[in-house]
Amino acid sequence: MTKTTTRSQTDAVFVINEHWEQLLNNKAFTSAFLSDVLENYIVKQRWYGGKASRIKYIELSEYFRLQHKGEVYYGLILEVNYHEAFYHHYFLPIAFVTDEAYVEDSAILPIELSGIGGHIIDATYLEAFRRVIFNRLVTAEPNDKTPVRYHKNKRLDGIEYETSRFMGLEQSNTSIVYNNKYVLKFFRRIYADKNPDYEMSRFLSEKKEFKNTPAYLGSINIEDSDSDIITIALMQEMIPNEGDAWDYMLKELHKLFMHLKETQIDVATLSNAPLFSRLNLEDISPEILNWIGLSFFKKIQTLAKRTAEMHIALGAEFEETAFDPARFNSDYEVWLKNRLLYQFQNRLNTVENNLHKLEGLTLKLAQEFLDRKNDIRKRFVKFDWTKLKGERIRVHGDYHLGQILVHKDDFYILDFEGEPESTIRDRKVKQPPLKDVSGLFRSFHYAIYSCILNHGATYGIPRKQLFKAADVLFNHITGVFLDTYVALVREANLNIGYEKERNFILKYTMLEKAVYEIGYELNSRPQWAVIPLKGISNIINN
């Protein structure tokens, strides 16, 4: 194998006397491809999740070959090892093309194979590859036991390929839209286990017939050399939508703050509700209804209903051990405390190392976080499983407004992969259903304060009064949500505990979530750390 240089070192063309069909059997090429090419390629990809770490080396953990007539593609399972002594696995499908039209966005390596010039590219950019994948799914056989296992739902019977395109910019995965009706998600970071998104989506859609999530249509799993089942793709129906609930909520909340300005409501006179108190619409004062509006609260009730229905479905299983409800026990308590105390110490270090970037209220709240560290730590240690009577179930795990689609005044829940920083096993640990509720409440809190940070000057109201209005708004949103949610899950006999236990779990998991959020904010947009820090302050001072 030789390498010739053209315009610059980045344009280097690999020349090898080998055919594409046997290329990965050539150890010299594979070694150079992994070390000289892929290290530079993957760090530039949006789906690559190791940007904060330094790559030590990349290994080809597994690969499989996909062939259709004269077309040959490879699916690579890459093990990326880091200097920080951990590793990730990534899925990268590749193809060889001679047509320059496919090269611009997808090129990995210019190469000459046995005298034929071309490029190795990311195969997802090639329509021929996308067509082959679609047809393999549509024609999948039941109980496939081959190393690459295609599975389909009967909804795919008789469907023919028409078109395919990228869904849009994504951070961690690559989604392909087929026939403008179906979405195939390629998981880029993969695990030696079935992906929770695949497990949860299939369970809710096929077994429980939960209507407010994209219907499961098919999947691709591979069995590796250790007999582990690895999910590399999930196909679902595409839900028509007007956007996600995050954008929807930002627009609605912005209107509420503008309405506050236009009606000249005296914020100081607004009556607040106790945090986590259940609020029926009849319990809300006329002044609050005049400001926020009945239609907005009804939307919150609908979202609460869909959340409850999801948890009821997840908690009503007694055959599959992966989904049957469990009680709190000492093993769960030890796991939880170890995890949270480690995370808390990590965030303490992050705050201490970034204090110089902060100012104003953000700096004040960060200092309070450090000053009250022993109090916060005690709150995490205080968890006592013997005092909790509720059930634990499989939960969404990363439930926020961005994971919910809005369509015709209804809400559809998607993306069940779980918390990005958690291990695959931790994501499958059964949790109190209220952990999801806390994640959504933190998302409401974010949306409210995002409006203030982005548009506060246009509201013409002093920041102190805006914060007071924000607290009133948050307590009423969460109160209305809880009233609907608690009533439905109790009616379905899903045990989430009585009021005292519910409030403890909500405060505990909201504190956990806010502490988790600090890391992202301080590493990417430090002044926005005011939002999770304000959430922590509200909890520890309540």
Coordinates of C-alpha atoms in Angstrom, one line a residue, residues 1-523:
M1 CA 0.0 0.0 0.0
T2 CA 1.3 3.5 -0.8
K3 CA 0.0 6.9 -0.2
T4 CA 0.4 9.8 -2.7
T5 CA -0.1 13.4 -1.8
T6 CA -2.0 15.8 -4.0
R7 CA -2.8 19.4 -3.1
S8 CA -2.3 19.1 0.7
Q9 CA -1.8 16.4 3.3
T10 CA -5.5 16.3 3.9
D11 CA -6.0 15.4 0.2
A12 CA -3.7 12.4 0.5
V13 CA -4.9 9.5 -1.7
F14 CA -4.4 6.0 -0.4
V15 CA -3.3 3.7 -3.2
I16 CA -3.6 0.0 -2.6
N17 CA -3.7 -3.1 -4.9
E18 CA -6.8 -4.5 -3.3
H19 CA -10.5 -4.8 -4.3
W20 CA -13.2 -3.2 -2.2
E21 CA -14.7 -6.6 -1.4
Q22 CA -11.5 -7.7 0.4
L23 CA -10.3 -4.4 1.7
L24 CA -10.9 -5.0 5.4
N25 CA -9.0 -8.2 5.3
N26 CA -5.9 -6.2 4.5
K27 CA -4.3 -5.5 7.9
A28 CA -1.9 -2.8 6.7
F29 CA -4.8 -0.8 5.3
T30 CA -7.1 -1.4 8.4
S31 CA -4.3 -0.2 10.7
A32 CA -3.7 3.0 8.7
F33 CA -7.4 3.6 8.2
L34 CA -8.1 3.5 11.9
S35 CA -5.1 5.5 13.1
D36 CA -4.4 8.0 10.3
V37 CA -8.0 8.6 9.0
L38 CA -10.8 7.8 11.4
E39 CA -9.3 9.6 14.3
N40 CA -9.4 12.9 12.3
Y41 CA -12.8 12.1 10.8
I42 CA -15.0 11.1 13.7
V43 CA -14.0 14.1 15.9
K44 CA -15.6 16.4 13.3
Q45 CA -19.0 14.5 13.3
R46 CA -22.0 15.9 15.1
W47 CA -22.8 12.5 16.5
Y48 CA -19.4 12.0 18.1
G49 CA -19.8 12.2 21.9
G50 CA -16.2 12.3 23.1
K51 CA -15.2 15.8 22.1
A52 CA -14.2 16.6 25.7
S53 CA -11.7 13.7 25.8
R54 CA -8.5 12.8 24.0
I55 CA -8.4 9.8 21.7
K56 CA -5.7 7.3 22.5
Y57 CA -6.4 4.9 19.7
I58 CA -9.3 3.3 17.7
E59 CA -9.8 -0.4 17.2
L60 CA -12.1 -2.2 14.8
S61 CA -14.2 -4.2 17.3
E62 CA -16.4 -5.9 14.8
Y63 CA -17.6 -5.5 11.3
F64 CA -20.3 -7.0 9.1
R65 CA -20.7 -7.1 5.3
L66 CA -24.0 -6.1 3.6
Q67 CA -24.3 -7.2 0.0
H68 CA -27.0 -6.7 -2.6
K69 CA -26.2 -7.9 -6.1
G70 CA -23.0 -6.0 -7.0
E71 CA -23.2 -3.6 -4.1
V72 CA -21.1 -4.2 -1.0
Y73 CA -21.2 -2.1 2.2
Y74 CA -19.6 -2.6 5.5
G75 CA -20.9 -1.8 9.0
L76 CA -18.1 -1.0 11.3
I77 CA -18.2 -1.2 15.1
L78 CA -15.4 1.1 16.3
E79 CA -14.0 1.0 19.8
V80 CA -12.6 4.5 20.6
N81 CA -10.2 4.4 23.5
Y82 CA -9.4 7.6 25.4
H83 CA -6.4 8.8 27.4
E84 CA -8.8 9.2 30.4
A85 CA -9.0 5.4 30.6
F86 CA -12.4 4.7 29.2
Y87 CA -13.9 3.8 25.8
H88 CA -16.9 4.3 23.6
H89 CA -18.3 2.2 20.8
Y90 CA -19.6 3.8 17.6
F91 CA -21.4 2.5 14.5
L92 CA -20.1 3.7 11.1
P93 CA -21.5 2.2 7.8
I94 CA -19.1 2.8 4.9
A95 CA -19.3 2.5 1.1
F96 CA -16.9 3.0 -1.8
V97 CA -18.0 5.4 -4.6
T98 CA -16.4 6.7 -7.8
D99 CA -18.9 9.5 -8.4
E100 CA -17.7 12.8 -7.0
A101 CA -21.3 13.9 -6.5
Y102 CA -21.5 11.8 -3.3
V103 CA -18.3 13.1 -1.8
E104 CA -18.8 16.6 -0.5
D105 CA -20.4 16.0 2.9
S106 CA -19.7 12.3 3.3
A107 CA -16.1 11.7 2.3
I108 CA -13.9 9.8 4.8
L109 CA -10.9 8.9 2.5
P110 CA -9.9 9.4 -1.1
I111 CA -8.6 6.1 -2.2
E112 CA -7.4 4.1 -5.3
L113 CA -8.4 0.5 -5.3
S114 CA -6.6 -1.7 -7.9
G115 CA -6.4 1.3 -10.2
I116 CA -9.9 2.5 -9.7
G117 CA -10.1 6.0 -8.0
G118 CA -12.9 7.0 -5.6
H119 CA -13.8 7.7 -2.0
I120 CA -14.7 5.8 1.1
I121 CA -17.8 7.6 2.4
D122 CA -20.4 7.3 5.2
A123 CA -22.9 5.0 3.5
T124 CA -25.9 6.8 5.0
Y125 CA -25.4 9.5 2.4
L126 CA -25.9 7.0 -0.4
E127 CA -29.4 6.4 -1.5
A128 CA -28.6 2.9 -2.8
F129 CA -27.5 1.9 0.7
R130 CA -30.6 3.4 2.3
R131 CA -32.7 1.5 -0.2
V132 CA -31.0 -1.8 0.6
I133 CA -31.5 -1.3 4.3
F134 CA -35.2 -0.5 3.8
N135 CA -35.8 -3.5 1.6
R136 CA -34.0 -5.8 4.1
L137 CA -36.3 -4.6 6.8
V138 CA -39.5 -4.9 4.7
T139 CA -38.5 -8.5 3.8
A140 CA -37.3 -9.5 7.2
E141 CA -38.0 -13.1 8.3
P142 CA -39.6 -13.9 11.7
N143 CA -37.2 -15.2 14.4
D144 CA -34.1 -14.1 12.4
K145 CA -31.1 -15.8 14.1
T146 CA -28.3 -14.6 11.8
P147 CA -25.6 -12.3 13.1
V148 CA -27.3 -9.3 11.5
R149 CA -30.9 -9.5 12.6
Y150 CA -33.6 -7.5 10.8
H151 CA -37.0 -7.4 12.5
K152 CA -40.2 -5.9 11.2
N153 CA -43.7 -5.2 12.5
K154 CA -46.6 -6.4 10.4
R155 CA -47.3 -2.7 9.5
L156 CA -44.4 -2.9 7.1
D157 CA -46.0 -5.8 5.1
G158 CA -46.3 -4.9 1.4
I159 CA -44.6 -1.5 1.7
E160 CA -42.3 -0.6 -1.2
Y161 CA -39.4 1.9 -1.2
E162 CA -40.2 5.3 -2.8
T163 CA -37.9 7.9 -1.4
S164 CA -35.4 8.6 1.4
R165 CA -33.8 11.6 2.9
F166 CA -32.0 12.8 6.0
M167 CA -34.4 14.1 8.7
G168 CA -32.2 17.0 9.7
L169 CA -29.4 18.0 12.1
E170 CA -29.0 15.6 15.0
Q171 CA -26.5 15.5 17.8
S172 CA -26.1 11.8 18.6
N173 CA -27.9 9.7 15.9
T174 CA -28.6 9.8 12.2
S175 CA -32.3 9.6 11.1
I176 CA -33.5 8.7 7.6
V177 CA -37.0 9.5 6.5
Y178 CA -38.5 6.9 4.1
N179 CA -41.5 7.6 1.8
N180 CA -42.2 10.7 4.0
K181 CA -43.9 8.3 6.4
Y182 CA -41.3 6.3 8.3
V183 CA -38.1 7.2 10.2
L184 CA -35.1 4.9 10.6
K185 CA -32.8 6.0 13.3
F186 CA -29.2 4.8 13.1
F187 CA -27.7 4.8 16.6
R188 CA -24.2 6.1 16.3
R189 CA -23.0 5.5 19.8
I190 CA -23.8 1.9 20.6
Y191 CA -23.7 -0.5 23.5
A192 CA -23.1 -4.2 24.2
D193 CA -26.9 -4.5 24.9
K194 CA -30.2 -3.7 23.4
N195 CA -30.7 0.0 23.2
P196 CA -33.4 1.3 25.6
D197 CA -35.0 3.3 22.9
Y198 CA -35.6 0.1 20.9
E199 CA -36.8 -1.9 24.0
M200 CA -39.2 0.8 25.3
S201 CA -40.6 1.8 21.9
R202 CA -41.3 -1.7 20.9
F203 CA -42.8 -2.6 24.3
L204 CA -45.1 0.5 24.5
S205 CA -46.2 0.3 20.8
E206 CA -46.5 -3.4 20.2
K207 CA -47.4 -4.9 23.6
K208 CA -49.2 -2.0 25.3
E209 CA -50.6 -0.2 22.2
F210 CA -49.7 3.1 23.7
K211 CA -50.9 5.5 21.0
N212 CA -49.0 8.7 21.9
T213 CA -45.5 7.5 20.9
P214 CA -44.3 6.7 17.3
A215 CA -45.4 3.2 16.3
Y216 CA -42.7 0.6 16.2
L217 CA -42.0 -0.7 12.7
G218 CA -38.7 -2.5 12.8
S219 CA -35.2 -2.7 14.0
I220 CA -31.7 -4.0 13.2
N221 CA -29.7 -5.7 15.9
I222 CA -26.4 -7.6 15.6
E223 CA -24.9 -10.4 17.7
D224 CA -21.3 -9.7 18.3
S225 CA -18.5 -12.2 19.0
D226 CA -19.3 -12.2 22.7
S227 CA -23.0 -13.1 21.9
D228 CA -24.1 -9.6 23.1
I229 CA -27.1 -8.2 21.2
I230 CA -26.3 -4.6 19.9
T231 CA -29.0 -2.4 18.5
I232 CA -27.9 -0.3 15.6
A233 CA -31.2 1.0 14.1
L234 CA -34.8 1.5 15.0
M235 CA -37.6 2.2 12.5
Q236 CA -40.9 4.0 13.6
E237 CA -43.8 5.8 12.0
M238 CA -43.2 9.5 11.5
I239 CA -45.7 11.6 13.4
P240 CA -47.0 14.7 11.7
N241 CA -46.2 17.6 14.0
E242 CA -45.9 21.3 14.5
G243 CA -42.6 21.0 16.3
D244 CA -41.5 19.9 19.7
A245 CA -43.0 20.9 23.0
W246 CA -39.9 23.0 23.9
D247 CA -40.4 25.4 21.1
Y248 CA -44.2 25.3 21.6
M249 CA -43.8 26.1 25.3
L250 CA -41.3 28.9 24.7
K251 CA -43.8 30.7 22.5
E252 CA -46.7 30.2 24.9
L253 CA -44.7 31.4 27.9
H254 CA -43.4 34.4 25.9
K255 CA -47.0 35.3 25.3
L256 CA -47.8 35.0 29.0
F257 CA -45.0 37.4 30.0
M258 CA -46.1 39.8 27.3
H259 CA -49.6 39.6 28.5
L260 CA -48.3 40.4 32.0
K261 CA -46.8 43.6 30.6
E262 CA -49.8 44.5 28.5
T263 CA -52.4 44.1 31.3
Q264 CA -50.2 45.8 33.8
I265 CA -50.9 43.1 36.4
D266 CA -49.3 43.9 39.7
V267 CA -46.9 41.0 40.2
A268 CA -46.6 41.6 43.9
T269 CA -50.3 40.9 44.4
L270 CA -50.3 37.6 42.5
S271 CA -51.2 34.7 44.8
N272 CA -48.9 31.7 44.7
A273 CA -49.6 28.1 45.4
P274 CA -47.3 25.9 47.6
L275 CA -44.8 23.9 45.5
F276 CA -46.1 20.5 44.5
S277 CA -49.6 21.2 45.7
R278 CA -52.3 19.6 43.5
L279 CA -54.3 22.3 41.7
N280 CA -57.7 21.6 40.2
L281 CA -58.8 24.3 37.7
E282 CA -61.5 25.3 40.2
D283 CA -58.7 26.0 42.8
I284 CA -57.0 28.6 40.7
S285 CA -57.7 32.3 41.6
P286 CA -59.4 34.5 39.0
E287 CA -56.3 36.8 38.8
I288 CA -54.1 33.8 37.8
L289 CA -56.7 32.6 35.3
N290 CA -56.9 36.1 33.8
W291 CA -53.1 36.1 33.4
I292 CA -52.3 32.6 32.3
G293 CA -55.6 31.5 30.7
L294 CA -57.8 28.4 30.9
S295 CA -56.6 27.0 27.5
F296 CA -53.0 26.9 28.6
F297 CA -53.8 25.0 31.7
K298 CA -55.8 22.5 29.7
K299 CA -52.8 21.9 27.5
I300 CA -50.8 21.1 30.7
Q301 CA -53.6 18.7 31.7
T302 CA -53.3 16.9 28.4
L303 CA -49.6 16.6 28.8
A304 CA -50.0 15.2 32.3
K305 CA -52.6 12.7 31.0
R306 CA -50.2 11.4 28.3
T307 CA -47.4 11.2 30.8
A308 CA -49.6 9.2 33.2
E309 CA -50.8 6.9 30.4
M310 CA -47.1 6.2 29.5
H311 CA -46.3 5.3 33.1
I312 CA -49.5 3.2 33.5
A313 CA -48.5 1.2 30.5
L314 CA -44.9 0.8 31.7
G315 CA -46.2 -0.2 35.2
A316 CA -48.8 -2.8 34.1
E317 CA -46.5 -5.6 33.1
F318 CA -46.1 -8.9 35.0
E319 CA -44.5 -11.2 32.5
E320 CA -41.4 -9.6 31.1
T321 CA -38.9 -9.2 34.0
A322 CA -37.4 -6.2 32.2
F323 CA -40.6 -4.3 32.7
D324 CA -42.4 -5.7 35.8
P325 CA -42.7 -3.3 38.7
A326 CA -40.3 -3.5 41.6
R327 CA -40.2 -2.2 45.2
F328 CA -37.6 0.0 46.7
N329 CA -34.8 -2.0 48.4
S330 CA -31.3 -1.6 49.8
D331 CA -29.6 -2.5 46.5
Y332 CA -31.4 0.4 44.8
E333 CA -30.5 2.8 47.7
V334 CA -26.8 1.9 47.5
W335 CA -26.7 2.2 43.7
L336 CA -28.5 5.6 43.8
K337 CA -26.4 7.2 46.6
N338 CA -23.1 6.0 45.0
R339 CA -24.2 7.4 41.7
L340 CA -25.4 10.8 43.0
L341 CA -22.6 11.4 45.4
Y342 CA -20.1 10.8 42.6
Q343 CA -22.0 13.1 40.3
F344 CA -22.4 15.8 43.0
Q345 CA -18.7 15.8 43.7
N346 CA -18.0 16.2 40.0
R347 CA -20.3 19.2 39.8
L348 CA -18.8 20.8 42.9
N349 CA -15.4 20.6 41.2
T350 CA -16.9 22.0 37.9
V351 CA -18.4 25.0 39.8
E352 CA -15.2 25.7 41.7
N353 CA -13.1 25.6 38.5
N354 CA -15.5 27.9 36.6
L355 CA -16.3 30.6 39.2
H356 CA -14.1 33.1 37.4
K357 CA -16.4 32.9 34.4
L358 CA -19.5 33.8 36.4
E359 CA -20.9 37.2 37.4
G360 CA -24.0 38.8 39.0
L361 CA -26.8 36.5 40.1
T362 CA -25.1 33.4 38.6
L363 CA -22.0 34.0 40.7
K364 CA -24.1 34.6 43.8
L365 CA -26.1 31.4 43.3
A366 CA -22.9 29.4 42.5
Q367 CA -21.4 30.6 45.7
E368 CA -24.5 29.5 47.6
F369 CA -24.2 26.1 46.0
L370 CA -20.7 25.8 47.3
D371 CA -21.5 27.2 50.7
R372 CA -24.5 24.8 51.1
K373 CA -22.6 21.7 49.7
N374 CA -22.9 19.8 53.0
D375 CA -26.6 20.4 53.2
I376 CA -27.1 19.2 49.6
R377 CA -25.0 16.2 50.2
K378 CA -27.0 15.3 53.3
R379 CA -30.2 15.5 51.2
F380 CA -28.8 12.9 48.8
V381 CA -27.7 10.7 51.7
K382 CA -31.1 11.0 53.4
F383 CA -32.7 8.6 51.0
D384 CA -34.2 5.7 53.1
W385 CA -35.8 3.0 51.1
T386 CA -37.6 1.5 54.2
K387 CA -39.8 4.6 54.3
L388 CA -41.0 4.4 50.7
K389 CA -44.0 2.4 49.7
G390 CA -44.3 3.3 46.0
E391 CA -43.2 1.2 43.0
R392 CA -40.3 1.5 40.7
I393 CA -40.8 0.9 36.9
R394 CA -38.9 1.4 33.7
V395 CA -39.1 5.1 32.9
H396 CA -38.3 7.4 30.0
G397 CA -35.1 8.5 31.8
D398 CA -34.5 11.7 29.9
Y399 CA -38.0 13.2 29.9
H400 CA -38.1 16.9 28.9
L401 CA -40.0 19.1 26.5
G402 CA -37.6 18.5 23.7
Q403 CA -38.5 14.8 23.7
I404 CA -42.2 15.5 23.1
L405 CA -43.9 16.4 19.8
V406 CA -47.0 18.6 19.5
H407 CA -49.7 17.8 17.0
K408 CA -53.2 19.2 17.0
D409 CA -53.3 20.1 20.7
D410 CA -52.0 16.7 21.6
F411 CA -48.6 15.4 22.7
Y412 CA -46.4 12.5 21.5
I413 CA -43.5 11.1 23.5
L414 CA -40.3 9.8 21.8
D415 CA -36.6 9.1 22.3
F416 CA -36.4 6.6 25.1
E417 CA -32.6 6.3 25.0
G418 CA -32.2 7.6 28.6
E419 CA -29.8 10.1 30.2
P420 CA -26.7 10.5 27.9
E421 CA -24.1 10.4 30.7
S422 CA -25.5 7.2 32.2
T423 CA -24.3 3.7 31.4
I424 CA -26.6 1.4 29.4
R425 CA -27.2 -0.6 32.6
D426 CA -28.0 2.4 34.7
R427 CA -30.5 3.6 32.1
K428 CA -32.5 0.3 32.5
V429 CA -32.7 0.5 36.3
K430 CA -36.3 0.8 37.5
Q431 CA -37.0 4.2 38.9
P432 CA -39.9 5.9 40.6
P433 CA -42.2 7.3 37.9
L434 CA -41.9 10.7 39.4
K435 CA -38.3 10.9 38.2
D436 CA -39.7 11.5 34.7
V437 CA -42.2 14.0 36.1
S438 CA -39.2 15.8 37.8
G439 CA -37.4 15.9 34.5
L440 CA -40.4 17.5 32.8
F441 CA -40.7 20.0 35.7
R442 CA -37.1 21.0 35.3
S443 CA -37.8 21.5 31.6
F444 CA -40.7 23.8 32.5
H445 CA -38.4 25.7 34.8
Y446 CA -35.8 26.0 32.0
A447 CA -38.4 27.3 29.5
I448 CA -39.7 29.9 31.9
Y449 CA -36.3 31.3 32.8
S450 CA -35.1 31.0 29.1
C451 CA -37.9 33.6 28.3
I452 CA -36.6 35.9 31.0
L453 CA -32.9 35.6 29.9
N454 CA -33.7 36.0 26.2
H455 CA -36.5 38.5 26.3
G456 CA -36.5 40.0 29.8
A457 CA -35.8 43.6 28.5
T458 CA -38.9 43.5 26.2
Y459 CA -41.2 42.7 29.1
G460 CA -40.6 46.1 30.7
I461 CA -40.8 44.5 34.2
P462 CA -38.0 44.6 36.8
R463 CA -36.1 41.3 37.0
K464 CA -37.0 40.8 40.6
Q465 CA -40.7 40.9 39.7
L466 CA -40.1 38.7 36.7
F467 CA -38.6 36.1 39.0
K468 CA -41.6 36.4 41.3
A469 CA -43.9 35.9 38.3
A470 CA -41.7 32.9 37.2
D471 CA -42.2 31.2 40.6
V472 CA -45.9 31.8 40.5
L473 CA -46.1 30.4 36.9
F474 CA -44.0 27.4 37.7
N475 CA -45.9 26.4 40.8
H476 CA -49.2 26.7 39.0
I477 CA -48.0 24.7 36.0
T478 CA -46.6 21.9 38.1
G479 CA -49.7 22.0 40.4
V480 CA -52.2 21.6 37.6
F481 CA -50.0 18.8 36.1
L482 CA -49.8 16.9 39.4
D483 CA -53.5 17.1 40.0
T484 CA -54.2 15.3 36.7
Y485 CA -51.3 13.0 36.8
V486 CA -51.8 11.7 40.3
A487 CA -55.5 11.1 39.8
L488 CA -54.9 9.0 36.7
V489 CA -52.1 6.8 38.0
R490 CA -53.9 6.2 41.3
E491 CA -57.0 5.2 39.4
A492 CA -54.9 2.7 37.5
N493 CA -53.4 1.4 40.7
L494 CA -49.9 2.4 39.9
N495 CA -48.4 3.1 43.4
I496 CA -46.4 6.4 43.6
G497 CA -46.9 6.8 47.3
Y498 CA -48.9 9.2 49.4
E499 CA -48.4 13.0 49.4
K500 CA -45.5 13.1 51.8
E501 CA -43.6 10.4 49.8
R502 CA -44.5 12.0 46.5
N503 CA -43.1 15.4 47.6
F504 CA -39.9 13.8 48.9
I505 CA -39.3 12.0 45.6
L506 CA -40.1 15.1 43.6
K507 CA -37.7 17.3 45.6
Y508 CA -35.0 14.6 45.6
T509 CA -35.1 13.9 41.9
M510 CA -35.5 17.5 40.9
L511 CA -32.4 18.3 43.0
E512 CA -30.6 15.4 41.3
K513 CA -31.6 16.7 37.8
A514 CA -30.6 20.3 38.5
V515 CA -27.2 19.2 39.8
Y516 CA -26.8 17.2 36.7
E517 CA -27.6 20.2 34.5
I518 CA -24.9 22.3 36.0
G519 CA -22.2 20.3 34.2
Y520 CA -23.6 21.0 30.7
E521 CA -24.2 24.7 31.3
L522 CA -20.8 25.5 32.8
N523 CA -19.0 23.6 30.0

